[in-house]
CSV table of C-alpha atoms in Angstrom, one decimal:
chain,number,residue,atom,x,y,z
A,204,MET,CA,0.0,0.0,0.0
A,205,THR,CA,1.4,3.4,-1.0
A,206,ALA,CA,1.7,5.8,1.8
A,207,PRO,CA,-0.4,9.0,1.4
A,208,ALA,CA,1.6,12.1,0.4
A,209,SER,CA,2.2,14.7,3.1
A,210,THR,CA,-0.5,17.2,3.5
A,211,PRO,CA,0.4,20.9,3.4
A,212,PHE,CA,1.0,22.0,7.0
A,213,PRO,CA,0.3,24.0,9.1
A,214,PRO,CA,-3.3,24.4,7.8
A,215,THR,CA,-4.2,27.6,6.1
A,216,THR,CA,-7.9,27.2,7.0
A,217,ARG,CA,-9.1,28.7,10.3
A,218,ALA,CA,-11.4,25.7,10.9
A,219,GLY,CA,-8.7,23.4,12.3
A,220,GLY,CA,-8.7,19.7,11.6
A,221,ASP,CA,-7.3,16.2,12.4
A,222,TYR,CA,-3.9,15.1,11.2
A,223,VAL,CA,-1.6,12.2,11.7
A,224,VAL,CA,2.0,13.1,12.2
A,225,PHE,CA,4.5,10.4,11.2
A,226,PRO,CA,8.3,10.7,11.6
A,227,ASP,CA,8.6,11.6,7.8
A,228,ARG,CA,5.3,13.3,6.9
A,229,THR,CA,2.0,14.8,8.1
A,230,VAL,CA,-1.2,13.6,6.6
A,231,ALA,CA,-4.8,14.8,7.1
A,232,VAL,CA,-6.9,12.0,8.7
A,233,SER,CA,-9.4,12.3,5.9
A,234,GLU,CA,-6.7,11.2,3.4
A,235,LEU,CA,-5.7,8.1,5.4
A,236,PRO,CA,-7.0,4.6,5.0
A,237,GLU,CA,-8.7,3.4,8.2
A,238,ASP,CA,-6.0,1.0,9.3
A,239,GLY,CA,-2.6,-0.5,8.5
A,240,HIS,CA,-0.6,2.1,10.4
A,241,GLY,CA,0.4,0.0,13.5
A,242,SER,CA,-1.7,-1.4,16.3
A,243,ALA,CA,-1.6,1.6,18.6
A,244,LEU,CA,-2.3,4.3,16.0
A,245,ASP,CA,-5.1,2.2,14.4
A,246,ALA,CA,-6.7,1.8,17.8
A,247,LEU,CA,-6.3,5.5,18.6
A,248,LEU,CA,-7.9,6.5,15.3
A,249,ALA,CA,-10.8,4.1,15.8
A,250,GLN,CA,-11.5,5.5,19.3
A,251,GLU,CA,-10.9,9.2,18.9
A,252,VAL,CA,-12.0,9.8,15.3
A,253,ARG,CA,-14.6,7.1,14.6
A,254,GLY,CA,-16.0,6.9,18.1
A,255,GLU,CA,-15.3,3.2,18.5
A,256,ARG,CA,-14.5,3.2,22.2
A,257,ARG,CA,-14.3,-0.4,23.5
A,258,GLU,CA,-12.7,-0.1,26.9
A,259,GLN,CA,-13.3,-3.1,29.1
A,260,VAL,CA,-11.5,-5.1,31.8
A,261,PRO,CA,-10.8,-8.6,30.4
A,262,GLU,CA,-11.7,-11.5,32.6
A,263,ARG,CA,-8.0,-12.4,33.1
A,264,VAL,CA,-7.3,-9.0,34.5
A,265,ALA,CA,-10.5,-9.0,36.6
A,266,ALA,CA,-9.5,-12.4,38.1
A,267,LEU,CA,-6.0,-11.1,38.9
A,268,LEU,CA,-7.4,-8.0,40.6
A,269,ASP,CA,-9.7,-10.1,42.7
A,270,GLY,CA,-7.0,-12.5,43.7
A,271,LEU,CA,-4.7,-9.6,44.8
A,272,GLY,CA,-7.5,-8.1,47.0
A,273,PHE,CA,-9.1,-5.4,44.8
A,274,GLY,CA,-12.8,-4.9,44.7
A,275,TRP,CA,-15.8,-2.5,44.7
A,276,GLU,CA,-16.8,-1.3,48.1
A,277,PRO,CA,-20.4,-2.4,48.6
A,278,LEU,CA,-21.1,0.1,51.4
A,279,SER,CA,-20.4,3.0,49.1
A,280,GLU,CA,-21.9,4.2,45.8
A,281,PRO,CA,-20.7,2.5,42.6
A,282,GLY,CA,-17.2,3.4,41.4
A,283,HIS,CA,-15.3,3.4,44.7
A,284,MET,CA,-12.5,0.7,44.9
A,285,ARG,CA,-11.2,-0.9,48.1
A,286,ALA,CA,-7.9,-2.7,48.5
A,287,VAL,CA,-6.8,-5.2,51.2
A,288,GLY,CA,-3.6,-7.0,51.9
A,289,ASP,CA,-1.4,-7.2,48.8
A,290,ALA,CA,-3.7,-4.8,46.9
A,291,ALA,CA,-3.1,-2.0,49.5
A,292,TYR,CA,0.6,-2.7,49.3
A,293,LEU,CA,0.6,-2.4,45.5
A,294,LEU,CA,-1.2,0.9,45.6
A,295,ASP,CA,1.3,2.3,48.2
A,296,ARG,CA,4.2,1.2,46.0
A,297,CYS,CA,2.8,2.8,42.9
A,298,GLN,CA,2.4,6.1,44.8
A,299,ALA,CA,6.0,5.9,45.9
A,300,ARG,CA,7.0,5.0,42.3
A,301,ALA,CA,5.2,8.1,41.0
A,302,THR,CA,7.0,10.3,43.5
A,303,ASP,CA,10.4,8.7,42.6
A,304,ALA,CA,9.7,9.1,38.9
A,305,ALA,CA,8.9,12.8,39.3
A,306,ALA,CA,12.0,13.4,41.6
A,307,SER,CA,14.2,11.6,39.0
A,308,ALA,CA,12.8,13.6,36.1
A,309,PHE,CA,13.2,16.9,37.8
A,310,ARG,CA,16.7,16.0,39.0
A,311,ASP,CA,17.7,15.1,35.4
A,312,LEU,CA,16.3,18.4,34.1
A,313,ASP,CA,17.7,20.5,37.0
A,314,ILE,CA,14.3,21.7,38.1
A,315,PRO,CA,14.0,22.2,41.8
A,316,TRP,CA,10.7,20.8,43.2
A,317,THR,CA,8.8,20.8,46.4
A,318,GLY,CA,6.1,18.5,47.6
A,319,VAL,CA,2.5,19.6,48.4
A,320,ASP,CA,-0.3,18.0,50.3
A,321,GLY,CA,-3.7,19.5,51.1
A,322,VAL,CA,-7.4,19.5,50.9
A,323,SER,CA,-10.0,17.6,48.9
A,324,LEU,CA,-12.9,20.0,49.6
A,325,VAL,CA,-13.1,23.2,47.5
A,326,ASP,CA,-15.3,26.3,47.9
A,327,THR,CA,-16.9,27.2,44.6
A,328,LYS,CA,-18.2,30.5,46.0
A,329,ALA,CA,-14.7,31.8,45.9
A,330,PRO,CA,-14.7,33.8,42.6
A,331,VAL,CA,-11.5,32.4,41.2
A,332,VAL,CA,-12.7,28.8,41.8
A,333,ALA,CA,-16.1,29.6,40.3
A,334,ASP,CA,-14.4,30.8,37.1
A,335,TYR,CA,-12.2,27.7,37.0
A,336,MET,CA,-15.2,25.4,37.5
A,337,THR,CA,-17.0,27.1,34.7
A,338,LEU,CA,-14.0,26.4,32.5
A,339,THR,CA,-13.4,22.8,33.4
A,340,THR,CA,-17.0,21.6,33.6
A,341,GLY,CA,-18.1,23.2,30.4
A,342,VAL,CA,-17.3,20.1,28.3
A,343,PRO,CA,-19.8,17.3,29.0
A,344,GLY,CA,-18.2,14.1,30.4
A,345,LEU,CA,-14.7,15.6,30.7
A,346,TYR,CA,-14.6,15.2,34.4
A,347,GLY,CA,-17.6,12.9,34.9
A,348,ASP,CA,-21.3,13.7,34.9
A,349,ALA,CA,-21.1,16.4,37.6
A,350,PRO,CA,-19.0,17.5,40.6
A,351,TYR,CA,-19.6,15.9,44.0
A,352,THR,CA,-21.3,18.5,46.1
A,353,VAL,CA,-20.9,18.6,49.9
A,354,THR,CA,-23.1,20.3,52.4
A,355,GLY,CA,-21.2,22.6,54.8
A,356,GLU,CA,-21.5,26.2,56.0
A,357,HIS,CA,-23.2,26.9,52.6
A,358,ASP,CA,-24.0,24.8,49.5
A,359,GLY,CA,-21.0,25.7,47.4
A,360,TYR,CA,-18.5,23.0,48.4
A,361,VAL,CA,-17.4,20.3,46.0
A,362,LEU,CA,-14.9,17.5,46.1
A,363,ARG,CA,-12.0,18.4,43.8
A,364,HIS,CA,-12.2,16.9,40.4
A,365,THR,CA,-8.7,18.0,39.2
A,366,SER,CA,-5.4,18.1,41.0
A,367,CYS,CA,-4.8,21.8,40.3
A,368,PHE,CA,-6.6,23.6,43.1
A,369,GLN,CA,-4.2,23.2,46.0
A,370,LYS,CA,-1.1,24.0,44.0
A,371,PHE,CA,-2.6,27.2,42.5
A,372,SER,CA,-4.0,28.2,45.9
A,373,LEU,CA,-0.5,28.1,47.4
A,374,CYS,CA,0.8,30.2,44.6
A,375,ARG,CA,-1.9,32.8,45.2
A,376,GLU,CA,-0.5,33.5,48.7
A,377,ARG,CA,3.2,33.6,47.6
A,378,ARG,CA,5.3,35.0,44.9
A,379,LEU,CA,7.3,32.7,42.7
A,380,ALA,CA,11.0,33.6,42.7
A,381,ARG,CA,11.7,34.3,39.1
A,382,ARG,CA,15.4,33.7,39.4
A,383,ALA,CA,14.6,30.1,40.5
A,384,LEU,CA,12.4,29.2,37.5
A,385,PRO,CA,11.6,26.7,36.3
A,386,VAL,CA,10.4,25.2,39.5
A,387,ALA,CA,7.9,22.4,40.2
A,388,LEU,CA,5.2,21.7,42.8
A,389,PHE,CA,4.3,18.0,43.1
A,390,GLU,CA,1.3,16.5,44.7
A,391,ILE,CA,-0.5,13.1,44.9
A,392,SER,CA,-4.1,14.2,45.3
A,393,ASP,CA,-7.4,12.5,45.8
A,394,SER,CA,-9.7,13.3,42.8
A,395,TYR,CA,-13.4,12.6,42.6
A,396,ARG,CA,-15.2,12.4,39.3
A,397,ARG,CA,-18.7,11.0,38.9
A,398,GLU,CA,-18.0,8.8,36.0
A,399,PRO,CA,-21.1,7.2,34.3
A,400,ALA,CA,-22.0,4.0,36.0
A,401,ASN,CA,-21.8,2.0,32.7
A,402,GLU,CA,-18.2,3.1,32.1
A,403,LEU,CA,-16.7,2.2,35.5
A,404,GLN,CA,-13.8,-0.2,35.4
A,405,LEU,CA,-12.0,-1.6,38.5
A,406,CYS,CA,-8.6,-0.1,38.9
A,407,TYR,CA,-8.9,2.1,35.8
A,408,ARG,CA,-12.0,4.2,35.6
A,409,LEU,CA,-13.0,5.1,39.1
A,410,ARG,CA,-15.0,7.8,40.9
A,411,ARG,CA,-12.2,8.3,43.4
A,412,PHE,CA,-8.6,7.9,42.5
A,413,HIS,CA,-5.1,9.3,43.1
A,414,LEU,CA,-3.4,11.7,40.7
A,415,PRO,CA,0.4,12.4,41.0
A,416,GLU,CA,0.5,15.8,39.2
A,417,ALA,CA,3.2,18.4,39.0
A,418,HIS,CA,2.9,22.0,38.1
A,419,VAL,CA,6.1,23.2,36.5
A,420,HIS,CA,6.2,27.0,36.4
A,421,THR,CA,8.4,28.6,33.8
A,422,ALA,CA,9.5,32.1,33.0
A,423,GLY,CA,7.2,32.3,30.0
A,424,PHE,CA,5.4,30.4,27.4
A,425,GLY,CA,8.4,29.8,25.1
A,426,PRO,CA,10.5,28.2,28.0
A,427,ALA,CA,7.4,26.1,28.8
A,428,VAL,CA,7.3,24.7,25.3
A,429,GLU,CA,11.0,23.7,25.4
A,430,THR,CA,10.7,22.2,28.9
A,431,THR,CA,7.8,20.0,27.8
A,432,LEU,CA,10.1,18.5,25.1
A,433,GLN,CA,12.5,17.6,27.8
A,434,LEU,CA,9.7,16.1,30.0
A,435,HIS,CA,8.5,14.2,27.0
A,436,ARG,CA,11.8,12.3,26.9
A,437,GLN,CA,11.3,11.4,30.6
A,438,VAL,CA,7.8,10.0,29.8
A,439,ILE,CA,9.2,8.0,27.0
A,440,GLY,CA,11.6,6.3,29.4
A,441,ILE,CA,8.8,5.6,31.8
A,442,LEU,CA,6.7,3.9,29.1
A,443,ALA,CA,9.8,2.0,27.9
A,444,ASP,CA,10.2,0.6,31.4
A,445,LEU,CA,6.6,-0.6,31.3
A,446,GLY,CA,7.2,-2.3,27.9
A,447,VAL,CA,4.1,-0.9,26.3
A,448,GLU,CA,3.2,0.1,22.7
A,449,ALA,CA,2.0,3.7,22.6
A,450,ALA,CA,0.8,6.5,20.3
A,451,LEU,CA,0.4,10.2,21.0
A,452,LEU,CA,-2.8,12.2,21.1
A,453,VAL,CA,-1.9,15.9,20.7
A,454,THR,CA,-4.7,18.5,21.0
A,455,ALA,CA,-3.7,22.0,20.3
A,456,SER,CA,-5.1,25.4,19.7
A,457,HIS,CA,-4.9,26.9,16.2
A,458,ALA,CA,-2.7,29.7,17.6
A,459,PHE,CA,-0.3,27.2,19.2
A,460,VAL,CA,0.2,25.3,16.0
A,461,SER,CA,0.7,28.5,14.0
A,462,GLU,CA,3.4,29.6,16.4
A,463,HIS,CA,5.0,26.2,16.8
A,464,PRO,CA,4.3,24.3,13.6
A,465,ASP,CA,7.1,21.7,14.2
A,466,TYR,CA,6.2,21.0,17.8
A,467,THR,CA,4.4,17.7,17.2
A,468,ASN,CA,7.1,16.6,14.8
A,469,ARG,CA,9.6,17.0,17.5
A,470,LEU,CA,7.5,14.9,19.9
A,471,VAL,CA,7.2,12.2,17.3
A,472,ALA,CA,10.9,12.2,16.4
A,473,ALA,CA,11.9,11.8,20.0
A,474,ALA,CA,9.3,9.1,20.7
A,475,GLY,CA,9.6,7.2,17.5
A,476,VAL,CA,5.8,6.7,17.4
A,477,PRO,CA,3.1,8.6,15.4
A,478,ALA,CA,0.7,11.2,16.8
A,479,LEU,CA,-2.9,12.1,16.1
A,480,LEU,CA,-2.9,15.9,16.1
A,481,ARG,CA,-6.3,17.6,16.6
A,482,ILE,CA,-6.3,21.3,16.0
A,483,GLY,CA,-9.1,23.5,17.2
A,484,PRO,CA,-10.7,26.3,15.2
A,485,ALA,CA,-9.0,29.7,15.3
A,486,GLY,CA,-9.8,31.7,18.4
A,487,SER,CA,-10.5,28.8,20.6
A,488,GLN,CA,-8.5,26.9,23.2
A,489,CYS,CA,-8.4,23.2,24.1
A,490,GLN,CA,-11.2,21.8,26.2
A,491,ASP,CA,-9.4,22.4,29.5
A,492,GLY,CA,-8.6,26.1,28.7
A,493,VAL,CA,-5.0,25.1,27.8
A,494,GLU,CA,-2.9,25.8,24.6
A,495,VAL,CA,-1.7,22.2,24.0
A,496,ASP,CA,-2.6,18.9,25.6
A,497,VAL,CA,-0.4,15.8,25.0
A,498,GLU,CA,-1.7,12.4,26.1
A,499,TYR,CA,0.2,9.2,25.9
A,500,LYS,CA,-2.1,6.4,24.8
A,501,VAL,CA,-0.9,2.8,25.6
A,502,LEU,CA,-2.2,-0.2,23.9
A,503,ASP,CA,-3.7,-2.7,26.3
A,504,SER,CA,-4.1,-6.5,25.9
A,505,THR,CA,-7.5,-6.1,24.3
A,506,GLY,CA,-6.3,-3.8,21.6
A,507,VAL,CA,-7.7,-0.6,23.1
A,508,CYS,CA,-5.6,2.6,23.7
A,509,ARG,CA,-5.8,3.8,27.3
A,510,GLU,CA,-4.6,7.2,28.5
A,511,LEU,CA,-1.7,7.0,30.9
A,512,SER,CA,0.8,9.9,31.1
A,513,THR,CA,0.0,13.5,30.0
A,514,PHE,CA,1.0,17.1,30.1
A,515,GLN,CA,-0.5,20.4,29.2
A,516,ILE,CA,0.7,24.0,28.8
A,517,ASP,CA,-1.4,26.8,30.1
A,518,ARG,CA,-1.0,30.5,30.7
A,519,ASP,CA,-4.6,31.7,31.0
A,520,ILE,CA,-5.6,29.5,34.0
A,521,THR,CA,-2.4,30.6,35.7
A,522,ARG,CA,-3.3,34.3,35.2
A,523,GLN,CA,-6.9,33.6,36.3
A,524,PHE,CA,-5.6,32.3,39.6
A,525,GLY,CA,-3.5,35.4,40.0
A,526,VAL,CA,-0.1,33.6,40.0
A,527,ARG,CA,2.8,36.0,39.7
A,528,CYS,CA,6.6,36.1,40.1
A,529,ASP,CA,8.4,38.5,42.4
A,530,ASP,CA,9.0,40.9,39.5
A,531,GLY,CA,5.3,41.1,38.8
A,532,SER,CA,5.4,38.9,35.7
A,533,HIS,CA,3.0,35.9,35.1
A,534,PRO,CA,4.7,32.5,34.6
A,535,ALA,CA,3.4,29.8,32.3
A,536,THR,CA,2.4,26.5,33.9
A,537,ILE,CA,3.0,22.9,32.6
A,538,HIS,CA,0.6,20.5,34.2
A,539,THR,CA,2.1,17.0,34.0
A,540,VAL,CA,1.3,13.5,35.2
A,541,LEU,CA,4.4,11.6,34.3
A,542,THR,CA,3.4,8.1,35.3
A,543,GLY,CA,-0.4,8.5,34.9
A,544,GLY,CA,-2.9,8.1,37.7
A,545,VAL,CA,-1.7,5.7,40.4
A,546,GLU,CA,-4.5,3.2,39.8
A,547,ARG,CA,-4.1,3.4,36.0
A,548,TYR,CA,-0.4,2.8,36.2
A,549,LEU,CA,-1.0,-0.3,38.3
A,550,TYR,CA,-3.6,-1.5,35.9
A,551,THR,CA,-1.2,-1.2,33.0
A,552,VAL,CA,1.4,-3.3,34.9
A,553,LEU,CA,-1.2,-6.0,35.8
A,554,ASP,CA,-2.7,-6.0,32.3
A,555,ARG,CA,0.7,-7.1,30.9
A,556,VAL,CA,1.2,-9.7,33.7
A,557,ALA,CA,-2.3,-11.2,33.0
A,558,GLN,CA,-1.6,-11.2,29.2
A,559,ALA,CA,1.6,-13.1,29.7
A,560,ARG,CA,-0.1,-15.6,31.9
A,561,ALA,CA,-2.8,-16.1,29.3
A,562,GLN,CA,-0.1,-16.8,26.7
A,563,GLY,CA,1.4,-19.5,28.9
A,564,THR,CA,4.5,-17.5,29.8
A,565,PRO,CA,4.0,-16.3,33.4
A,566,ARG,CA,5.8,-13.2,34.4
A,567,PRO,CA,6.3,-11.9,38.0
A,568,LEU,CA,5.6,-8.5,39.2
A,569,PRO,CA,8.5,-6.1,38.9
A,570,LEU,CA,10.8,-6.5,41.9
A,571,TRP,CA,10.1,-2.9,43.1
A,572,LEU,CA,6.4,-3.7,43.2
A,573,ALA,CA,6.2,-7.3,44.3
A,574,PRO,CA,4.8,-7.7,47.8
A,575,VAL,CA,7.0,-10.8,48.3
A,576,HIS,CA,10.3,-11.5,46.6
A,577,VAL,CA,10.9,-15.0,48.0
A,578,ARG,CA,8.5,-17.6,49.4
A,579,VAL,CA,10.5,-20.1,51.5
A,580,LEU,CA,9.2,-23.6,51.5
A,581,PRO,CA,10.5,-26.1,54.1
A,582,ALA,CA,11.0,-29.5,52.4
A,583,ASN,CA,9.4,-31.2,55.5
A,584,THR,CA,8.7,-30.5,59.2
A,585,ARG,CA,12.3,-31.3,60.1
A,586,SER,CA,13.5,-28.5,57.8
A,587,LEU,CA,11.4,-25.8,59.4
A,588,GLY,CA,14.2,-24.5,61.6
A,589,ALA,CA,16.6,-24.2,58.7
A,590,ALA,CA,13.9,-22.5,56.6
A,591,LEU,CA,13.3,-19.9,59.3
A,592,ALA,CA,17.1,-19.3,59.6
A,593,THR,CA,17.3,-18.9,55.8
A,594,THR,CA,14.3,-16.5,56.0
A,595,ASP,CA,16.1,-14.4,58.6
A,596,HIS,CA,19.2,-14.2,56.3
A,597,LEU,CA,17.1,-13.0,53.4
A,598,LEU,CA,15.2,-10.4,55.4
A,599,ARG,CA,18.5,-9.0,56.6
A,600,ALA,CA,19.6,-8.8,53.0
A,601,GLY,CA,16.7,-6.5,52.3
A,602,LEU,CA,14.3,-8.9,50.5
A,603,ARG,CA,10.6,-9.3,51.2
A,604,VAL,CA,10.0,-12.9,52.3
A,605,GLU,CA,7.3,-15.2,53.5
A,606,VAL,CA,7.3,-18.8,54.8
A,607,ASP,CA,4.9,-21.4,53.5
A,608,ASP,CA,4.8,-23.6,56.7
A,609,ARG,CA,1.6,-25.4,55.6
A,610,PHE,CA,3.9,-28.2,54.1
A,611,PRO,CA,2.0,-28.6,50.9
A,612,ASP,CA,3.3,-31.1,48.3
A,613,ALA,CA,5.7,-29.6,45.6
A,614,ASP,CA,3.1,-29.3,42.8
A,615,GLN,CA,0.6,-27.5,45.1
A,616,ALA,CA,3.3,-25.2,46.4
A,617,VAL,CA,4.4,-24.2,42.9
A,618,ALA,CA,0.8,-23.7,41.7
A,619,ASP,CA,0.0,-21.4,44.7
A,620,ALA,CA,3.3,-19.4,44.4
A,621,THR,CA,2.6,-19.0,40.6
A,622,ALA,CA,-1.0,-17.8,41.3
A,623,SER,CA,0.4,-15.3,43.8
A,624,LEU,CA,3.0,-14.0,41.3
A,625,VAL,CA,5.9,-14.8,43.7
A,626,PRO,CA,9.2,-14.3,41.8
A,627,ALA,CA,11.1,-17.0,43.6
A,628,LEU,CA,10.1,-20.2,45.5
A,629,LEU,CA,12.9,-21.4,47.7
A,630,ARG,CA,12.8,-24.9,48.9
A,631,VAL,CA,15.0,-25.5,52.0
A,632,GLY,CA,15.9,-29.1,53.0
A,633,THR,CA,18.9,-31.5,53.2
A,634,ASP,CA,20.7,-33.6,50.6
A,635,ALA,CA,21.3,-37.4,50.8
A,636,GLU,CA,24.2,-36.9,53.2
A,637,GLY,CA,22.1,-34.7,55.5
A,638,ARG,CA,23.8,-31.4,54.5
A,639,PRO,CA,21.6,-28.2,54.1
A,640,ARG,CA,20.3,-27.8,50.6
A,641,THR,CA,18.5,-24.8,49.0
A,642,GLU,CA,16.8,-25.0,45.7
A,643,VAL,CA,15.0,-22.2,43.8
A,644,ARG,CA,12.2,-22.2,41.2
A,645,GLY,CA,11.5,-18.9,39.5
A,646,LEU,CA,8.0,-18.0,38.2
A,647,GLY,CA,7.5,-19.9,35.0
A,648,SER,CA,10.5,-22.1,35.4
A,649,ALA,CA,10.2,-25.8,34.7
A,650,ALA,CA,11.9,-27.2,37.8
A,651,PHE,CA,13.8,-26.4,41.0
A,652,ARG,CA,17.6,-25.9,40.7
A,653,ASP,CA,20.3,-25.7,43.4
A,654,ILE,CA,21.3,-22.2,44.4
A,655,ASP,CA,23.3,-20.6,47.2
A,656,LEU,CA,21.9,-17.7,49.1
A,657,PRO,CA,24.4,-15.0,47.8
A,658,GLU,CA,23.4,-15.9,44.2
A,659,LEU,CA,19.7,-15.7,45.1
A,660,VAL,CA,20.1,-12.3,46.8
A,661,GLY,CA,22.1,-11.0,43.9
A,662,SER,CA,19.4,-12.1,41.4
A,663,LEU,CA,16.7,-10.3,43.3
A,664,THR,CA,18.5,-7.0,44.0
A,665,THR,CA,16.3,-4.2,42.8
A,666,GLY,CA,19.2,-1.9,41.8
A,667,ALA,CA,21.4,0.8,43.4
A,668,PRO,CA,19.6,3.1,45.8
A,669,ASP,CA,18.6,6.5,44.7
A,670,VAL,CA,21.4,8.9,45.5
A,671,GLY,CA,18.9,11.7,46.2
A,672,HIS,CA,19.3,15.4,45.4
A,673,ALA,CA,20.7,18.3,47.5
A,674,PRO,CA,18.5,21.3,46.9
A,675,ARG,CA,20.1,24.7,46.4
A,676,LEU,CA,18.6,27.3,48.7
A,677,SER,CA,18.9,30.0,46.0
A,678,ARG,CA,16.4,28.0,43.9
A,679,ARG,CA,13.6,27.7,46.4
A,680,PRO,CA,10.4,28.2,44.5
A,681,PHE,CA,8.8,30.9,46.6
A,682,THR,CA,10.1,34.2,48.0
A,683,THR,CA,9.9,34.6,51.7
A,684,ASP,CA,7.2,37.3,51.5
A,685,ALA,CA,3.6,35.9,51.9
A,686,LEU,CA,0.6,37.7,50.6
A,687,PRO,CA,-1.7,37.9,53.6
A,688,ALA,CA,-4.4,39.8,51.7
A,689,ARG,CA,-5.0,36.6,49.7
A,690,ARG,CA,-5.5,34.4,52.7
A,691,ARG,CA,-9.0,33.6,53.8
A,692,GLN,CA,-10.0,35.5,56.9
A,693,TRP,CA,-11.7,33.1,59.4
A,694,PRO,CA,-14.0,34.5,61.9
A,695,THR,CA,-12.6,34.8,65.5
A,696,ALA,CA,-14.4,33.7,68.6
A,697,THR,CA,-16.2,36.5,70.4
């Protein structure tokens, strides 16, 4: 099949349009055949252009989620997930992973960052919040059917549906130090969105979830554009670690494309994957009030593209919240979720594990995520003492270990460890001469083999520890001068 010729670009019409940007050409979607462009792009075009959305949780993933301890909470409304045991541990590890990924990215890019924690309840009667709510709830279905309202001192409280409120609120009370820019504020927030009941998916499309979002404030819009290209390379590395196939969805204002016609080409060249570029009509912004929105769509085991990582560039929302630098200028803001939502990141990992299992090639959870690295199996009751001593040795080496002291037969022990995704099953016993013997069977291996403990520990080492980062005080994000006039005045007792 002959590839369609490149379409003249950027478009001269003010109406906008849809394009596919390949590494070597840009083609209008209307001039492309429906498929044959690669699995991820074909799925993305089917979903975004032709409206063939087929998201579903396959039975193999549902069974894995259930076995790990995930489920819907029956004493809540639909869409709220609970986690027990290993499931709770996995969520905690994914939150830590998101923080580590953000810290690593900002360290690589020499962007000082600070952590933020805060509220889930927002007062929509505050004028700046009311304006923001109008902007972000103006597109049906973008953040669920409607905000969650909460009764308080008045009827204007809602549970936050985006991760922006707390970070922008902090910047309203402080001035950003322009000399320190770019700087980042990072937060893992609770977000609440009333997703339609028929679209809810365990561990992926929820009504309450955790969003690890950073605001990267830059000295202007031009620096923000260049910084996103650097962040883009960080996201590419994160997706490579997951081993997923991806395509890009880039939504941009007409003005942005006119000012930066090669921007999507640069994203595509760095990622080595195509992008669907959707350009709005002249005079409009993207649906979130931003200038450009880049979504990383990963192909799941059912052939559907699911959003994971993302970033956006905005200047108008930043101005709307009154964010300024100490010289009076307005920064631009990059909103980025490098690893995707916590639950969605975990779903992506488990989807690949379940797919491998269905193909007859079981794969363990990544070592950083696995609740247990080694399950120790005493060969018989007489070996229990040796097994416990071995367990203590492995624990002191920094591994996560559990002991199967139920004394199952070998086949049952292997089946149970495989179902639990344990990377290594270690059998402890004695040889024919009565000497201690340790044998290991990795997940998916055909048989036990002899191994000594140093070799086992070395094979399960998760890598060198993060060396951390020493912040420079001259690059703290805020000046020391607060803005008390912006702070809410609470009534005093009389």
